[in-house]
Coordinates of C-alpha atoms in Angstrom, one line a residue:
M1 CA 103.0 90.4 112.1
K2 CA 104.7 93.8 112.5
Q3 CA 107.9 94.0 114.5
I4 CA 107.9 97.0 116.8
I5 CA 110.8 98.7 118.5
I6 CA 110.2 100.7 121.7
Q7 CA 112.5 103.5 122.8
G8 CA 112.0 104.1 126.5
I9 CA 111.0 100.5 127.0
R10 CA 111.8 100.5 130.8
G11 CA 109.7 103.6 131.5
K12 CA 106.1 103.5 132.6
M13 CA 104.8 104.0 129.1
G14 CA 107.2 101.5 127.7
R15 CA 106.0 98.8 130.0
A16 CA 102.4 99.7 129.3
L17 CA 103.1 99.3 125.6
C18 CA 104.7 95.8 126.2
E19 CA 101.6 94.7 128.1
R20 CA 99.2 95.8 125.4
I21 CA 101.2 94.4 122.6
E22 CA 101.5 91.1 124.3
G23 CA 97.8 90.6 124.0
R24 CA 97.7 91.4 120.3
Q25 CA 98.0 89.1 117.3
D26 CA 99.1 91.7 114.7
C27 CA 102.3 92.9 116.2
R28 CA 105.1 92.0 118.6
V29 CA 108.0 93.8 120.3
L30 CA 111.3 93.0 118.5
A31 CA 113.6 95.1 120.8
G32 CA 113.8 98.0 123.1
I33 CA 116.1 101.0 123.6
D34 CA 116.8 102.3 127.1
L35 CA 119.7 103.8 129.1
S36 CA 120.9 100.4 130.2
A37 CA 121.2 97.4 127.9
G38 CA 120.1 93.9 128.8
Q39 CA 116.8 92.1 128.8
E40 CA 113.3 93.1 129.5
G41 CA 111.8 89.7 130.0
A42 CA 112.4 88.0 126.6
I43 CA 112.9 91.3 124.8
P44 CA 116.5 92.4 124.1
V45 CA 117.2 96.0 125.2
V46 CA 120.1 98.1 123.7
S47 CA 121.4 101.4 124.9
S48 CA 121.8 102.9 121.4
P49 CA 119.8 102.7 118.2
S50 CA 122.9 101.6 116.4
D51 CA 122.9 98.3 118.3
L52 CA 119.3 97.4 117.3
P53 CA 118.8 94.1 115.6
A54 CA 117.6 94.0 111.9
G55 CA 114.0 93.4 111.0
G56 CA 112.1 96.2 112.7
D57 CA 109.1 97.6 110.9
V58 CA 108.4 100.7 113.1
V59 CA 109.6 102.5 116.2
I60 CA 107.5 103.9 119.0
D61 CA 109.3 106.6 121.0
F62 CA 108.4 107.5 124.6
S63 CA 111.6 109.0 125.9
A64 CA 113.1 112.5 126.0
P65 CA 113.6 115.1 123.3
E66 CA 117.4 114.6 123.0
A67 CA 116.9 110.8 122.7
S68 CA 114.2 111.3 120.1
M69 CA 116.5 113.3 118.0
R70 CA 119.2 110.6 118.0
L71 CA 116.5 108.0 117.2
L72 CA 115.3 110.1 114.2
E73 CA 118.8 110.2 112.7
Y74 CA 118.8 106.4 112.9
C75 CA 115.3 106.1 111.4
V76 CA 116.2 108.3 108.5
A77 CA 119.4 106.4 107.8
H78 CA 117.5 103.0 107.9
S79 CA 114.2 104.1 106.3
L80 CA 112.4 103.1 109.5
P81 CA 109.0 104.8 110.3
C82 CA 108.8 106.4 113.7
V83 CA 106.0 107.3 116.1
L84 CA 107.0 110.2 118.3
C85 CA 105.0 110.3 121.5
T86 CA 107.6 112.4 123.4
T87 CA 106.8 116.0 124.3
G88 CA 108.7 119.1 125.2
F89 CA 110.6 119.6 121.9
S90 CA 112.3 123.0 121.3
E91 CA 111.6 125.0 118.1
E92 CA 114.9 123.8 116.7
Q93 CA 114.0 120.2 117.4
K94 CA 110.5 120.6 115.8
A95 CA 112.3 121.8 112.7
Q96 CA 114.5 118.8 112.7
I97 CA 111.4 116.5 113.0
C98 CA 109.9 118.2 109.9
Q99 CA 113.2 117.7 108.0
A100 CA 113.3 114.1 108.9
S101 CA 109.7 113.6 107.8
E102 CA 110.8 114.6 104.3
K103 CA 112.8 111.4 104.1
V104 CA 110.8 108.9 106.3
A105 CA 107.3 108.5 107.7
V106 CA 107.0 110.2 111.1
F107 CA 103.8 110.2 113.2
Q108 CA 103.7 112.9 115.9
S109 CA 101.1 113.7 118.4
A110 CA 101.4 115.3 121.9
N111 CA 98.7 112.9 123.0
M112 CA 97.9 109.5 121.6
S113 CA 94.4 109.3 123.1
L114 CA 91.4 109.3 120.8
G115 CA 89.4 111.1 123.5
I116 CA 91.9 114.0 123.7
N117 CA 91.8 114.5 120.0
L118 CA 88.0 114.5 120.0
L119 CA 88.2 117.0 122.9
A120 CA 90.3 119.3 120.7
E121 CA 87.7 119.2 117.9
L122 CA 84.9 120.0 120.4
A123 CA 87.0 122.9 121.8
C124 CA 87.4 124.4 118.3
R125 CA 83.7 124.2 117.7
A126 CA 83.0 125.9 121.1
A127 CA 85.6 128.7 120.5
K128 CA 84.0 129.5 117.1
K129 CA 80.4 129.6 118.5
L130 CA 81.2 131.4 121.8
G131 CA 83.7 134.0 120.5
L132 CA 85.3 136.6 122.6
D133 CA 82.4 136.8 125.0
Y134 CA 83.9 133.8 126.8
D135 CA 87.4 133.7 128.2
I136 CA 89.3 130.5 127.6
E137 CA 91.5 128.9 130.3
I138 CA 93.2 125.5 130.1
I139 CA 94.2 123.5 133.2
E140 CA 96.3 120.4 133.0
K141 CA 97.3 118.0 135.8
H142 CA 100.0 115.3 135.7
H143 CA 102.1 113.2 138.1
H144 CA 105.0 114.8 139.9
N145 CA 107.7 113.3 137.7
K146 CA 106.5 115.1 134.5
V147 CA 109.2 117.7 133.7
D148 CA 107.7 119.8 130.9
A149 CA 105.0 122.4 131.6
P150 CA 102.5 123.1 130.3
S151 CA 102.0 119.7 128.9
G152 CA 102.3 118.9 125.2
T153 CA 98.6 118.1 125.3
A154 CA 97.6 121.5 126.8
L155 CA 99.6 123.1 124.0
L156 CA 97.9 120.8 121.4
L157 CA 94.5 121.9 122.7
A158 CA 95.5 125.6 122.7
D159 CA 97.1 125.4 119.2
A160 CA 93.9 123.7 117.9
I161 CA 91.7 126.5 119.2
N162 CA 94.0 129.1 117.8
A163 CA 94.0 127.5 114.4
S164 CA 90.2 127.7 114.4
V165 CA 89.7 131.4 115.2
D166 CA 90.2 134.5 113.1
V167 CA 92.4 136.3 115.6
P168 CA 94.8 134.1 117.6
Y169 CA 95.0 134.1 121.3
T170 CA 98.2 135.0 123.2
Y171 CA 99.2 132.3 125.7
V172 CA 99.7 133.4 129.3
Y173 CA 101.4 131.0 131.6
D174 CA 101.9 133.0 134.8
R175 CA 99.8 136.0 136.2
H176 CA 101.4 136.5 139.6
A177 CA 103.5 139.5 138.4
V178 CA 100.7 141.0 136.3
R179 CA 98.5 143.7 137.8
K180 CA 96.0 144.4 135.1
A181 CA 92.7 143.1 133.9
R182 CA 92.6 140.1 131.6
D183 CA 92.7 140.8 127.9
V184 CA 90.0 139.1 125.7
H185 CA 92.8 137.8 123.4
E186 CA 94.6 136.0 126.3
M187 CA 94.4 132.2 126.8
G188 CA 95.6 131.0 130.2
L189 CA 97.5 127.7 130.5
H190 CA 98.0 126.3 134.0
A191 CA 100.0 123.3 135.1
V192 CA 99.4 121.1 138.2
R193 CA 102.0 118.5 139.2
G194 CA 101.3 116.0 142.0
G195 CA 101.2 112.4 143.0
S196 CA 100.5 109.8 140.4
I197 CA 98.0 111.7 138.2
V198 CA 98.1 110.1 134.8
G199 CA 96.7 113.0 132.9
E200 CA 93.7 115.4 133.3
H201 CA 92.8 118.3 131.0
E202 CA 90.1 121.0 131.4
I203 CA 89.1 123.7 129.0
L204 CA 87.1 126.5 130.6
F205 CA 84.9 128.8 128.6
C206 CA 84.1 131.5 131.1
G207 CA 81.3 133.9 130.2
Q208 CA 78.9 136.2 132.0
D209 CA 77.2 134.2 134.7
E210 CA 78.1 130.8 133.3
V211 CA 81.1 128.6 132.8
I212 CA 81.2 125.8 130.2
T213 CA 83.8 123.1 130.9
L214 CA 85.2 120.5 128.5
S215 CA 87.4 117.9 130.1
H216 CA 89.2 114.6 129.7
S217 CA 90.7 112.3 132.3
A218 CA 92.9 109.3 131.6
A219 CA 92.4 106.5 134.1
S220 CA 95.5 104.6 133.0
R221 CA 98.4 104.7 130.6
G222 CA 96.8 102.0 128.6
V223 CA 94.7 104.5 126.6
F224 CA 97.9 106.2 125.3
A225 CA 99.6 102.8 124.7
N226 CA 96.7 101.6 122.5
G227 CA 96.8 104.9 120.5
A228 CA 100.6 104.6 120.0
I229 CA 100.3 100.9 118.8
N230 CA 97.5 101.8 116.4
A231 CA 99.6 104.7 115.1
A232 CA 102.6 102.4 114.6
L233 CA 100.6 99.9 112.6
F234 CA 99.0 102.8 110.6
L235 CA 102.5 104.1 109.7
C236 CA 103.9 100.9 108.4
G237 CA 104.2 101.1 104.6
K238 CA 103.4 104.8 104.5
P239 CA 105.5 107.2 102.3
A240 CA 107.7 109.9 103.9
G241 CA 105.7 112.6 105.5
L242 CA 104.6 114.0 108.9
Y243 CA 101.4 112.3 110.1
T244 CA 99.1 113.2 113.0
M245 CA 96.2 111.7 114.9
R246 CA 93.8 113.3 112.4
D247 CA 95.4 111.2 109.6
L248 CA 94.8 108.1 111.7
L249 CA 91.2 108.9 112.6
E250 CA 90.4 109.7 108.9
D251 CA 92.1 106.4 107.6

């Protein structure tokens, strides 16, 4: 049975992880990391990775970029695999993640849902087939507490499309100050924040007289929790490297 550590254990995703792990026979939660130390039920919670008990097999991180960087330092020092589910990393932080992956196994995905990663594959196929005759716009919707925009998932989808075409698109996040016709090499990314929306993503392929829409809607955080747990178990025993959802799906 694998021993999992959860950073951000008192957040909504941390609690969703605990609920899903509780019903499994192949893993358990050893400890949690959060701003305030104490107990989360029977699970010990520490405020710093340096206070973690020994015996962890892998860490799942649903926190904030700064906390993720501190966690990575600990993981490298203790040869502990890490699943990064946090989004909103700066370019400098992304470089640090790559450096850490040279010394320890790191799994990173902006979205842990199988459906979202399938959506990315479908979007790539559509972009190749439809070409520049269809304008591409991505709309993402999340709860009002989400701080990064556009979402990491929207960028995941946009980056996947860009990697599949010959001439990459330029991302446009705001059109209110622009007074000109849309360029065929633009891709619009739009963020909606409101209420308790778990996560909705739409990719619009807008052509002459028709619009093709690919979409994904998450009904609960459980779908992301399941993906993160499966990624954590996949990562146990893996050599140093940067792994993605594609590696998990192909395993």
